Short mmCIF file of C-alpha atoms and ligand atoms in Angstrom, two decimals:
data_model
loop_
_atom_site.label_atom_id
_atom_site.label_comp_id
_atom_site.label_asym_id
_atom_site.label_seq_id
_atom_site.Cartn_x
_atom_site.Cartn_y
_atom_site.Cartn_z
CA MET A 1 -0.96 -117.75 244.15
CA LYS A 2 1.49 -120.13 242.77
CA LYS A 3 3.01 -119.86 239.23
CA ILE A 4 4.57 -122.36 236.85
CA HIS A 5 6.15 -120.94 233.79
CA VAL A 6 5.92 -123.35 230.60
CA GLU A 7 8.71 -122.77 228.60
CA LEU A 8 8.17 -123.29 224.54
CA ASP A 9 8.59 -121.45 221.61
CA THR A 10 5.40 -119.57 222.92
CA SER A 11 5.85 -119.58 226.75
CA TYR A 12 3.30 -118.92 228.94
CA PRO A 13 2.31 -119.24 232.96
CA ILE A 14 0.24 -121.68 234.73
CA TYR A 15 -1.42 -119.88 238.02
CA ILE A 16 -2.41 -122.00 240.59
CA GLY A 17 -4.78 -120.67 243.39
CA ARG A 18 -7.54 -121.44 245.87
CA LYS A 19 -10.41 -119.64 245.85
CA PHE A 20 -11.82 -118.61 242.45
CA LEU A 21 -11.10 -115.34 241.00
CA SER A 22 -8.84 -114.41 243.94
CA GLY A 23 -5.12 -113.39 243.78
CA THR A 24 -5.40 -112.64 239.80
CA ASN A 25 -7.24 -110.33 237.87
CA ILE A 26 -8.00 -112.72 234.55
CA ALA A 27 -10.32 -109.94 232.88
CA LYS A 28 -7.45 -107.59 232.80
CA PHE A 29 -5.22 -110.34 231.60
CA CYS A 30 -7.75 -111.29 228.60
CA GLY A 31 -8.38 -107.60 228.09
CA LYS A 32 -4.84 -107.20 226.73
CA LEU A 33 -5.27 -110.10 224.60
CA GLY A 34 -8.23 -108.74 222.69
CA HIS A 35 -11.02 -105.95 222.41
CA GLN A 36 -13.45 -108.79 223.35
CA VAL A 37 -13.28 -111.60 225.30
CA VAL A 38 -15.77 -115.09 224.49
CA VAL A 39 -15.79 -117.36 227.38
CA ILE A 40 -16.72 -121.06 225.86
CA ALA A 41 -17.90 -122.37 228.80
CA ASP A 42 -18.99 -126.40 229.74
CA ASN A 43 -22.92 -125.39 230.71
CA LYS A 44 -22.58 -126.99 234.34
CA VAL A 45 -19.40 -124.88 235.11
CA ALA A 46 -21.43 -121.65 233.38
CA LYS A 47 -24.73 -122.25 235.76
CA ILE A 48 -22.41 -122.44 239.00
CA TYR A 49 -19.46 -119.97 238.09
CA GLY A 50 -20.85 -118.29 235.05
CA GLU A 51 -22.09 -114.64 236.60
CA ALA A 52 -18.84 -114.47 238.50
CA LEU A 53 -16.81 -114.59 235.76
CA LEU A 54 -19.12 -112.22 233.68
CA ASN A 55 -18.72 -109.71 236.61
CA ASN A 56 -15.05 -109.96 237.04
CA PHE A 57 -14.94 -108.91 233.16
CA LYS A 58 -17.66 -106.30 233.60
CA LYS A 59 -15.68 -104.36 236.40
CA GLU A 60 -13.06 -103.85 233.65
CA ARG A 61 -15.65 -102.75 231.16
CA ILE A 62 -14.31 -105.81 228.55
CA LYS A 63 -16.93 -106.64 225.95
CA THR A 64 -17.83 -110.15 227.02
CA HIS A 65 -20.05 -112.86 225.28
CA LEU A 66 -20.69 -116.56 227.05
CA LEU A 67 -21.35 -119.18 224.71
CA ASN A 68 -22.38 -122.54 226.23
CA PHE A 69 -22.19 -126.31 225.39
CA ILE A 70 -23.14 -129.45 226.85
CA ALA A 71 -19.45 -131.09 227.93
CA ASN A 72 -19.45 -134.78 226.84
CA GLU A 73 -17.57 -136.92 224.38
CA ASN A 74 -19.94 -136.73 221.96
CA ASN A 75 -19.77 -132.84 221.72
CA LYS A 76 -16.22 -132.96 221.61
CA SER A 77 -16.94 -132.88 217.82
CA ARG A 78 -16.69 -131.08 214.53
CA ILE A 79 -20.57 -130.32 214.56
CA ILE A 80 -20.35 -128.61 217.96
CA LYS A 81 -17.22 -126.90 216.79
CA GLU A 82 -18.79 -125.27 213.58
CA GLU A 83 -21.86 -124.50 216.12
CA LEU A 84 -19.56 -122.50 218.50
CA GLU A 85 -17.98 -121.17 215.48
CA ASN A 86 -20.90 -119.54 213.84
CA LYS A 87 -22.02 -118.13 216.80
CA MET A 88 -18.64 -116.32 217.38
CA LEU A 89 -18.91 -115.39 213.72
CA SER A 90 -22.38 -114.08 214.00
CA LEU A 91 -21.51 -112.14 217.05
CA GLY A 92 -18.94 -110.27 214.94
CA CYS A 93 -15.60 -111.77 216.67
CA GLY A 94 -12.61 -111.11 214.85
CA ARG A 95 -8.92 -111.61 214.96
CA ASP A 96 -8.78 -109.16 218.08
CA THR A 97 -10.66 -111.43 219.92
CA CYS A 98 -9.55 -113.30 223.14
CA ILE A 99 -11.09 -117.05 223.85
CA VAL A 100 -11.47 -118.55 227.47
CA ALA A 101 -12.01 -121.90 227.73
CA PHE A 102 -13.85 -122.73 230.80
CA GLY A 103 -14.60 -126.33 232.24
CA GLY A 104 -12.98 -129.63 232.17
CA GLY A 105 -10.76 -131.54 229.57
CA ILE A 106 -13.85 -131.84 227.28
CA THR A 107 -14.02 -127.77 227.09
CA THR A 108 -10.15 -127.31 226.73
CA ASP A 109 -9.99 -129.74 224.04
CA LEU A 110 -12.68 -128.21 221.84
CA VAL A 111 -12.23 -124.61 222.30
CA GLY A 112 -8.38 -124.73 222.08
CA PHE A 113 -8.99 -126.08 218.61
CA ILE A 114 -11.48 -123.45 217.92
CA ALA A 115 -8.94 -120.94 219.10
CA ALA A 116 -6.08 -122.52 216.78
CA THR A 117 -8.16 -122.37 213.73
CA TYR A 118 -10.41 -119.50 213.88
CA TYR A 119 -9.01 -116.39 211.74
CA ARG A 120 -6.09 -118.74 211.59
CA GLY A 121 -5.45 -118.47 215.31
CA ILE A 122 -6.40 -116.07 217.97
CA PRO A 123 -5.29 -115.67 221.88
CA MET A 124 -6.90 -118.23 224.20
CA VAL A 125 -6.83 -118.50 227.95
CA TYR A 126 -7.72 -121.76 230.10
CA LEU A 127 -9.40 -121.47 233.20
CA PRO A 128 -9.55 -125.39 233.77
CA THR A 129 -12.29 -126.71 236.55
CA THR A 130 -11.65 -130.54 236.62
CA LEU A 131 -8.45 -132.07 238.45
CA LEU A 132 -7.77 -133.66 234.98
CA ALA A 133 -7.76 -130.39 233.41
CA MET A 134 -5.62 -128.80 235.79
CA VAL A 135 -2.81 -131.25 236.12
CA ASP A 136 -2.93 -132.49 232.48
CA ALA A 137 -5.29 -131.18 229.58
CA SER A 138 -4.66 -127.62 230.01
CA ILE A 139 -0.82 -128.14 229.97
CA GLY A 140 0.98 -129.08 226.45
CA GLY A 141 -0.92 -127.32 224.01
CA LYS A 142 -3.06 -130.78 222.73
CA THR A 143 -6.00 -129.97 221.51
CA GLY A 144 -8.46 -131.95 219.12
CA LEU A 145 -11.70 -133.86 218.71
CA ASN A 146 -13.46 -137.29 218.37
CA THR A 147 -14.66 -138.69 215.40
CA LEU A 148 -16.65 -141.73 214.50
CA TYR A 149 -13.47 -143.62 213.46
CA GLY A 150 -11.66 -142.85 216.96
CA LYS A 151 -10.99 -140.12 219.71
CA ASN A 152 -8.74 -136.98 219.10
CA LEU A 153 -7.88 -138.02 215.63
CA ILE A 154 -8.87 -134.08 214.23
CA GLY A 155 -6.78 -131.49 216.30
CA ALA A 156 -3.91 -129.03 216.51
CA PHE A 157 -1.04 -128.24 218.77
CA TYR A 158 -1.99 -124.62 219.98
CA GLN A 159 -0.65 -123.08 223.06
CA PRO A 160 -2.96 -120.74 225.29
CA LYS A 161 -1.63 -117.62 226.64
CA ALA A 162 -1.67 -118.41 230.19
CA VAL A 163 -3.87 -121.10 232.49
CA PHE A 164 -5.75 -119.98 235.69
CA ALA A 165 -6.24 -123.16 237.91
CA TYR A 166 -8.39 -122.52 240.99
CA ILE A 167 -8.51 -125.43 243.25
CA GLY A 168 -11.73 -124.22 245.20
CA THR A 169 -13.49 -124.90 242.07
CA LEU A 170 -13.15 -128.76 242.55
CA GLU A 171 -15.27 -128.78 245.42
CA THR A 172 -18.28 -128.64 243.27
CA LEU A 173 -16.68 -131.63 241.20
CA PRO A 174 -18.57 -134.92 241.59
CA LYS A 175 -16.23 -137.46 243.47
CA ASN A 176 -16.13 -139.71 240.26
CA GLU A 177 -14.78 -137.19 238.44
CA ILE A 178 -11.69 -136.16 240.78
CA LYS A 179 -10.94 -139.94 240.75
CA ASN A 180 -10.47 -139.26 236.77
CA GLY A 181 -7.80 -136.39 237.62
CA LEU A 182 -6.31 -138.75 240.13
CA VAL A 183 -5.53 -141.34 237.06
CA GLU A 184 -3.52 -138.78 235.13
CA MET A 185 -1.54 -138.13 238.34
CA ILE A 186 -0.64 -141.73 239.01
CA LYS A 187 0.17 -142.22 235.41
CA HIS A 188 2.70 -139.15 235.76
CA ALA A 189 4.21 -140.72 238.93
CA ILE A 190 4.35 -144.20 237.31
CA ILE A 191 6.37 -142.62 234.15
CA TYR A 192 8.53 -139.84 235.68
CA ASP A 193 8.57 -139.77 239.64
CA LYS A 194 9.15 -142.79 241.83
CA LYS A 195 9.21 -140.58 244.84
CA TYR A 196 5.85 -138.84 244.01
CA PHE A 197 4.14 -142.86 243.37
CA SER A 198 5.11 -143.19 247.09
CA CYS A 199 3.63 -140.10 248.20
CA LEU A 200 0.21 -140.61 246.09
CA GLU A 201 0.22 -144.02 247.94
CA LYS A 202 0.10 -142.41 251.22
CA ASN A 203 -2.39 -139.75 250.11
CA ILE A 204 -0.66 -136.27 250.02
CA ASP A 205 -2.10 -132.78 250.31
CA LEU A 206 -4.20 -131.95 247.03
CA GLU A 207 -2.53 -128.68 246.38
CA GLU A 208 1.22 -130.14 246.34
CA ALA A 209 0.11 -132.97 244.47
CA ILE A 210 -1.58 -131.10 241.69
CA LEU A 211 1.41 -128.76 241.34
CA THR A 212 3.90 -131.96 241.48
CA SER A 213 1.71 -133.12 238.44
CA CYS A 214 1.91 -129.60 236.86
CA LYS A 215 5.65 -129.71 236.86
CA ILE A 216 6.19 -133.33 235.68
CA LYS A 217 3.72 -132.61 232.68
CA LYS A 218 5.95 -129.21 231.93
CA ASN A 219 9.04 -130.49 232.22
CA ILE A 220 8.22 -133.71 229.46
CA VAL A 221 6.43 -130.92 227.07
CA MET A 222 9.37 -128.63 227.32
CA HIS A 223 11.39 -131.50 226.25
CA ASP A 224 9.37 -132.42 223.16
CA GLU A 225 6.81 -130.12 222.66
CA LYS A 226 5.41 -131.78 219.07
CA ASP A 227 5.36 -135.36 220.59
CA MET A 228 8.14 -136.64 218.70
CA ASN A 229 10.20 -137.97 221.47
CA ILE A 230 9.89 -138.28 225.08
CA ARG A 231 6.27 -136.47 225.14
CA GLN A 232 4.88 -140.08 223.88
CA ILE A 233 5.43 -141.38 227.70
CA LEU A 234 2.28 -139.64 228.70
CA ASN A 235 0.64 -141.73 226.34
CA PHE A 236 1.26 -144.79 228.72
CA GLY A 237 -2.13 -146.31 229.64
CA HIS A 238 -3.68 -144.59 226.51
CA THR A 239 -3.26 -146.96 224.02
CA ILE A 240 -5.89 -149.62 225.42
CA GLY A 241 -7.42 -146.59 226.90
CA HIS A 242 -8.64 -144.90 224.04
CA ALA A 243 -9.62 -148.00 222.44
CA LEU A 244 -11.75 -148.96 225.60
CA GLU A 245 -13.53 -145.62 225.62
CA GLN A 246 -14.43 -145.82 222.11
CA VAL A 247 -15.59 -149.48 222.54
CA SER A 248 -17.90 -148.21 225.51
CA GLN A 249 -19.04 -145.49 223.54
CA TYR A 250 -18.06 -143.35 226.15
CA GLN A 251 -19.95 -145.11 228.67
CA LEU A 252 -16.18 -145.50 230.51
CA LYS A 253 -15.11 -142.23 231.40
CA HIS A 254 -10.99 -140.97 230.10
CA GLY A 255 -10.07 -141.77 233.23
CA GLU A 256 -11.76 -144.64 233.97
CA ALA A 257 -10.51 -146.17 230.60
CA VAL A 258 -7.03 -144.58 231.10
CA ALA A 259 -6.53 -146.72 234.45
CA LEU A 260 -7.66 -149.79 233.20
CA GLY A 261 -5.16 -149.22 230.01
CA ILE A 262 -2.69 -148.75 232.46
CA ILE A 263 -3.20 -152.09 234.56
CA ALA A 264 -2.94 -153.24 230.83
CA GLU A 265 -0.21 -152.11 229.64
CA SER A 266 1.66 -152.67 233.15
CA TYR A 267 0.68 -156.57 232.45
CA MET A 268 2.07 -156.61 229.21
CA SER A 269 5.34 -154.93 230.67
CA PHE A 270 5.38 -157.96 233.33
CA LYS A 271 4.80 -160.14 230.66
CA LEU A 272 7.72 -159.18 228.33
CA HIS A 273 9.78 -159.55 231.26
CA LEU A 274 10.59 -155.73 231.79
CA LEU A 275 8.41 -155.30 235.12
CA SER A 276 8.48 -157.66 238.22
CA GLU A 277 4.77 -159.15 239.40
CA LYS A 278 5.27 -157.14 242.63
CA VAL A 279 5.47 -153.76 241.02
CA PHE A 280 2.65 -154.77 238.67
CA GLU A 281 0.49 -155.48 242.05
CA ARG A 282 1.47 -152.15 243.44
CA ILE A 283 0.30 -150.29 240.62
CA LYS A 284 -2.97 -152.20 240.64
CA ALA A 285 -3.50 -151.67 244.54
CA ILE A 286 -2.92 -147.87 244.08
CA PHE A 287 -6.12 -147.85 241.78
CA ALA A 288 -8.17 -150.24 243.83
CA ASN A 289 -7.30 -148.22 247.02
CA ASN A 290 -8.74 -145.18 245.65
CA ASN A 291 -11.68 -147.35 244.53
CA ILE A 292 -10.71 -147.27 240.79
CA SER A 293 -12.05 -150.04 238.84
CA THR A 294 -9.11 -152.41 237.70
CA LYS A 295 -11.78 -154.78 235.89
CA LEU A 296 -13.96 -154.13 232.76
CA GLY A 297 -17.33 -153.90 234.31
CA LYS A 298 -18.56 -155.22 231.23
CA PRO A 299 -17.60 -157.90 228.74
CA TYR A 300 -16.46 -155.77 225.85
CA SER A 301 -15.38 -158.31 222.80
CA ARG A 302 -11.61 -158.43 222.59
CA ARG A 303 -12.02 -158.22 218.78
CA LEU A 304 -13.68 -155.13 218.89
CA ILE A 305 -10.93 -153.32 221.24
CA LYS A 306 -8.17 -154.65 218.69
CA LYS A 307 -10.11 -153.42 215.61
CA ALA A 308 -10.05 -149.98 218.06
CA LEU A 309 -6.55 -150.06 218.61
CA LEU A 310 -6.21 -150.07 214.72
CA MET A 311 -7.03 -146.28 214.62
CA ASP A 312 -5.03 -145.29 217.77
CA LYS A 313 -2.97 -142.23 216.06
CA LYS A 314 0.05 -143.39 217.37
CA ASN A 315 0.12 -146.23 214.95
CA LEU A 316 2.77 -146.45 212.63
CA ASN A 317 2.20 -148.85 209.54
CA GLN A 318 -1.16 -149.93 211.01
CA SER A 319 0.53 -151.50 214.30
CA PRO A 320 -0.63 -149.88 217.45
CA ARG A 321 2.32 -148.88 219.81
CA PHE A 322 2.60 -149.34 223.41
CA VAL A 323 4.45 -147.23 226.08
CA LEU A 324 5.87 -149.96 228.49
CA ILE A 325 7.53 -149.59 231.85
CA LYS A 326 10.40 -151.32 233.90
CA ASP A 327 9.45 -149.79 237.08
CA VAL A 328 7.53 -147.05 239.18
CA GLY A 329 9.71 -144.02 237.41
CA ARG A 330 11.05 -145.87 234.55
CA VAL A 331 9.73 -145.99 231.35
CA HIS A 332 11.32 -148.68 228.73
CA ILE A 333 13.05 -147.49 225.49
CA GLY A 334 11.16 -149.83 223.35
CA ASN A 335 11.59 -150.84 219.45
CA SER A 336 10.20 -147.51 218.28
CA GLY A 337 11.78 -144.83 220.19
CA TYR A 338 9.50 -144.55 223.35
CA THR A 339 7.31 -146.79 222.35
CA SER A 340 6.73 -150.72 221.28
CA VAL A 341 5.27 -152.76 218.75
CA VAL A 342 4.41 -156.07 220.60
CA THR A 343 3.05 -159.55 219.47
CA ASP A 344 -0.89 -160.16 219.30
CA GLU A 345 -0.60 -162.55 222.24
CA ILE A 346 0.98 -159.79 224.44
CA ILE A 347 -2.10 -157.64 223.41
CA ASP A 348 -4.49 -160.37 224.33
CA GLN A 349 -3.17 -160.67 227.72
CA GLY A 350 -3.12 -157.12 228.06
CA ILE A 351 -6.87 -157.28 227.51
CA ASP A 352 -7.48 -160.31 229.35
CA ILE A 353 -6.48 -158.93 232.75
CA LEU A 354 -9.03 -156.56 232.81
CA CYS A 355 -11.96 -159.27 232.09
N1 LIG B 1 -5.03 -132.34 225.49
C1 LIG B 1 -4.71 -132.93 226.86
O1 LIG B 1 -3.39 -133.10 226.81
C2 LIG B 1 -5.54 -133.88 227.03
C3 LIG B 1 -5.00 -134.70 228.49
C4 LIG B 1 -5.75 -135.40 229.34
C5 LIG B 1 -7.17 -135.80 228.55
N2 LIG B 1 -7.58 -134.80 227.40
C6 LIG B 1 -9.09 -134.92 227.63
O2 LIG B 1 -9.76 -134.47 228.60
C7 LIG B 1 -11.31 -135.16 228.29
C8 LIG B 1 -11.53 -135.41 229.73
O3 LIG B 1 -11.48 -133.87 230.46
P1 LIG B 1 -12.39 -134.25 232.13
O4 LIG B 1 -12.30 -135.55 232.73
O5 LIG B 1 -11.93 -132.95 232.73
O6 LIG B 1 -14.10 -134.22 231.43
P2 LIG B 1 -15.27 -133.34 231.29
O7 LIG B 1 -14.88 -131.97 230.97
O8 LIG B 1 -16.23 -133.78 230.44
O9 LIG B 1 -15.65 -132.78 232.78
C9 LIG B 1 -16.31 -133.51 233.45
C10 LIG B 1 -17.50 -133.46 234.25
O10 LIG B 1 -17.46 -132.57 235.42
C11 LIG B 1 -18.59 -131.57 235.03
N3 LIG B 1 -17.51 -130.28 235.54
C12 LIG B 1 -16.55 -129.76 234.97
N4 LIG B 1 -16.31 -128.95 236.18
C13 LIG B 1 -16.71 -128.68 237.16
C14 LIG B 1 -16.84 -128.11 238.45
N5 LIG B 1 -16.22 -127.54 238.89
N6 LIG B 1 -18.15 -128.26 239.00
C15 LIG B 1 -19.06 -129.48 238.96
N7 LIG B 1 -18.84 -129.83 237.62
C16 LIG B 1 -17.69 -129.81 236.68
C17 LIG B 1 -18.43 -131.76 233.41
O11 LIG B 1 -19.66 -130.79 232.99
C18 LIG B 1 -18.63 -132.75 233.07
O12 LIG B 1 -19.66 -133.41 233.50
C19 LIG B 1 -10.90 -136.05 227.65
O13 LIG B 1 -11.45 -135.70 226.27
C20 LIG B 1 -9.29 -136.29 227.11
O14 LIG B 1 -9.26 -136.74 225.80
C21 LIG B 1 -7.10 -134.09 226.86
#
């Protein structure tokens, strides 16, 4: 079991192991945080791993409830949050309850926000089961929900007490979902670590790559927990990416949309003479070589994409802001900290390269 320590105001460990539940005792850990435990699980994950997890808690004689929900972007919502909270209230869960989020990024975002607000905040543990949640969503404390007006617009910063990531659970994850995690790993390399990018181009060992990505994300959030400064570089590809997710009505998965966002925002960097064409082509190639689409499959209207950009939560004065890059491993310091406001024409060129 590998351990990474995230040092923040409230620090916590990330444990990374292989076989599900081996090498650690989650039940004991949670038992120290509360008198009872509520596991809120993605229903597909609960079907595969729920019983084994509950047995683990049973062995330690910890009172545990398992609540399920269907994990999709439409259910990362205030309605499902309320439903789950009502179930917890009806079960008599008080402030001495520990919540376990068991699933991918949809689950950690939703359950993290429940934990942040239930009885004004109760202890929470993450058990990520997708590659994306292991390397990204479970680190750094961003929780949130989608609204009709845009993605992740309601939420809170709330840190877990620990993260337990078992790489073995990825064996049941569909191949396409692995790609979604890979996209965030490629993003980590582009914004932070040129050597890691070269390694990813050569297909390095998955466990090693997971560790590297977790360390990159941890290093960035440790310097800027509340997203005021350098943490914004993690939004590379996400300004366009979130708009595409929304316009596609979540037909495009988060990873697919972010990959397209990275290509668009790299192209914008090239058009602004910050990035060479050769590096832009190298970035496009790493996605193509991993069978990750570099073009929008459907003709989403440029007007609607730009309308969605106006609701991005990074906007200042109603102008969308973009993280731009100068090279692999080098982010551009823009006209608004680590982000830049660009002309309409540059945004159009970024969108058009995807068509
Ligand atoms: N908070 C953050 O810092 C942060 C960072 C990146 C992404 N996110 C959010 O994460 C979300 C995307 O998360 P995701 O890509 O993990 O998607 P997800 O949670 O929807 O999971 C993907 C799919 O895999 C299934 N699944 C999960 N684990 C499985 C397993 N081990 N075996 C079989 N099936 C499994 C799920 O049921 C789902 O159908 C987005 O909403 C995004 O906004 C948050």
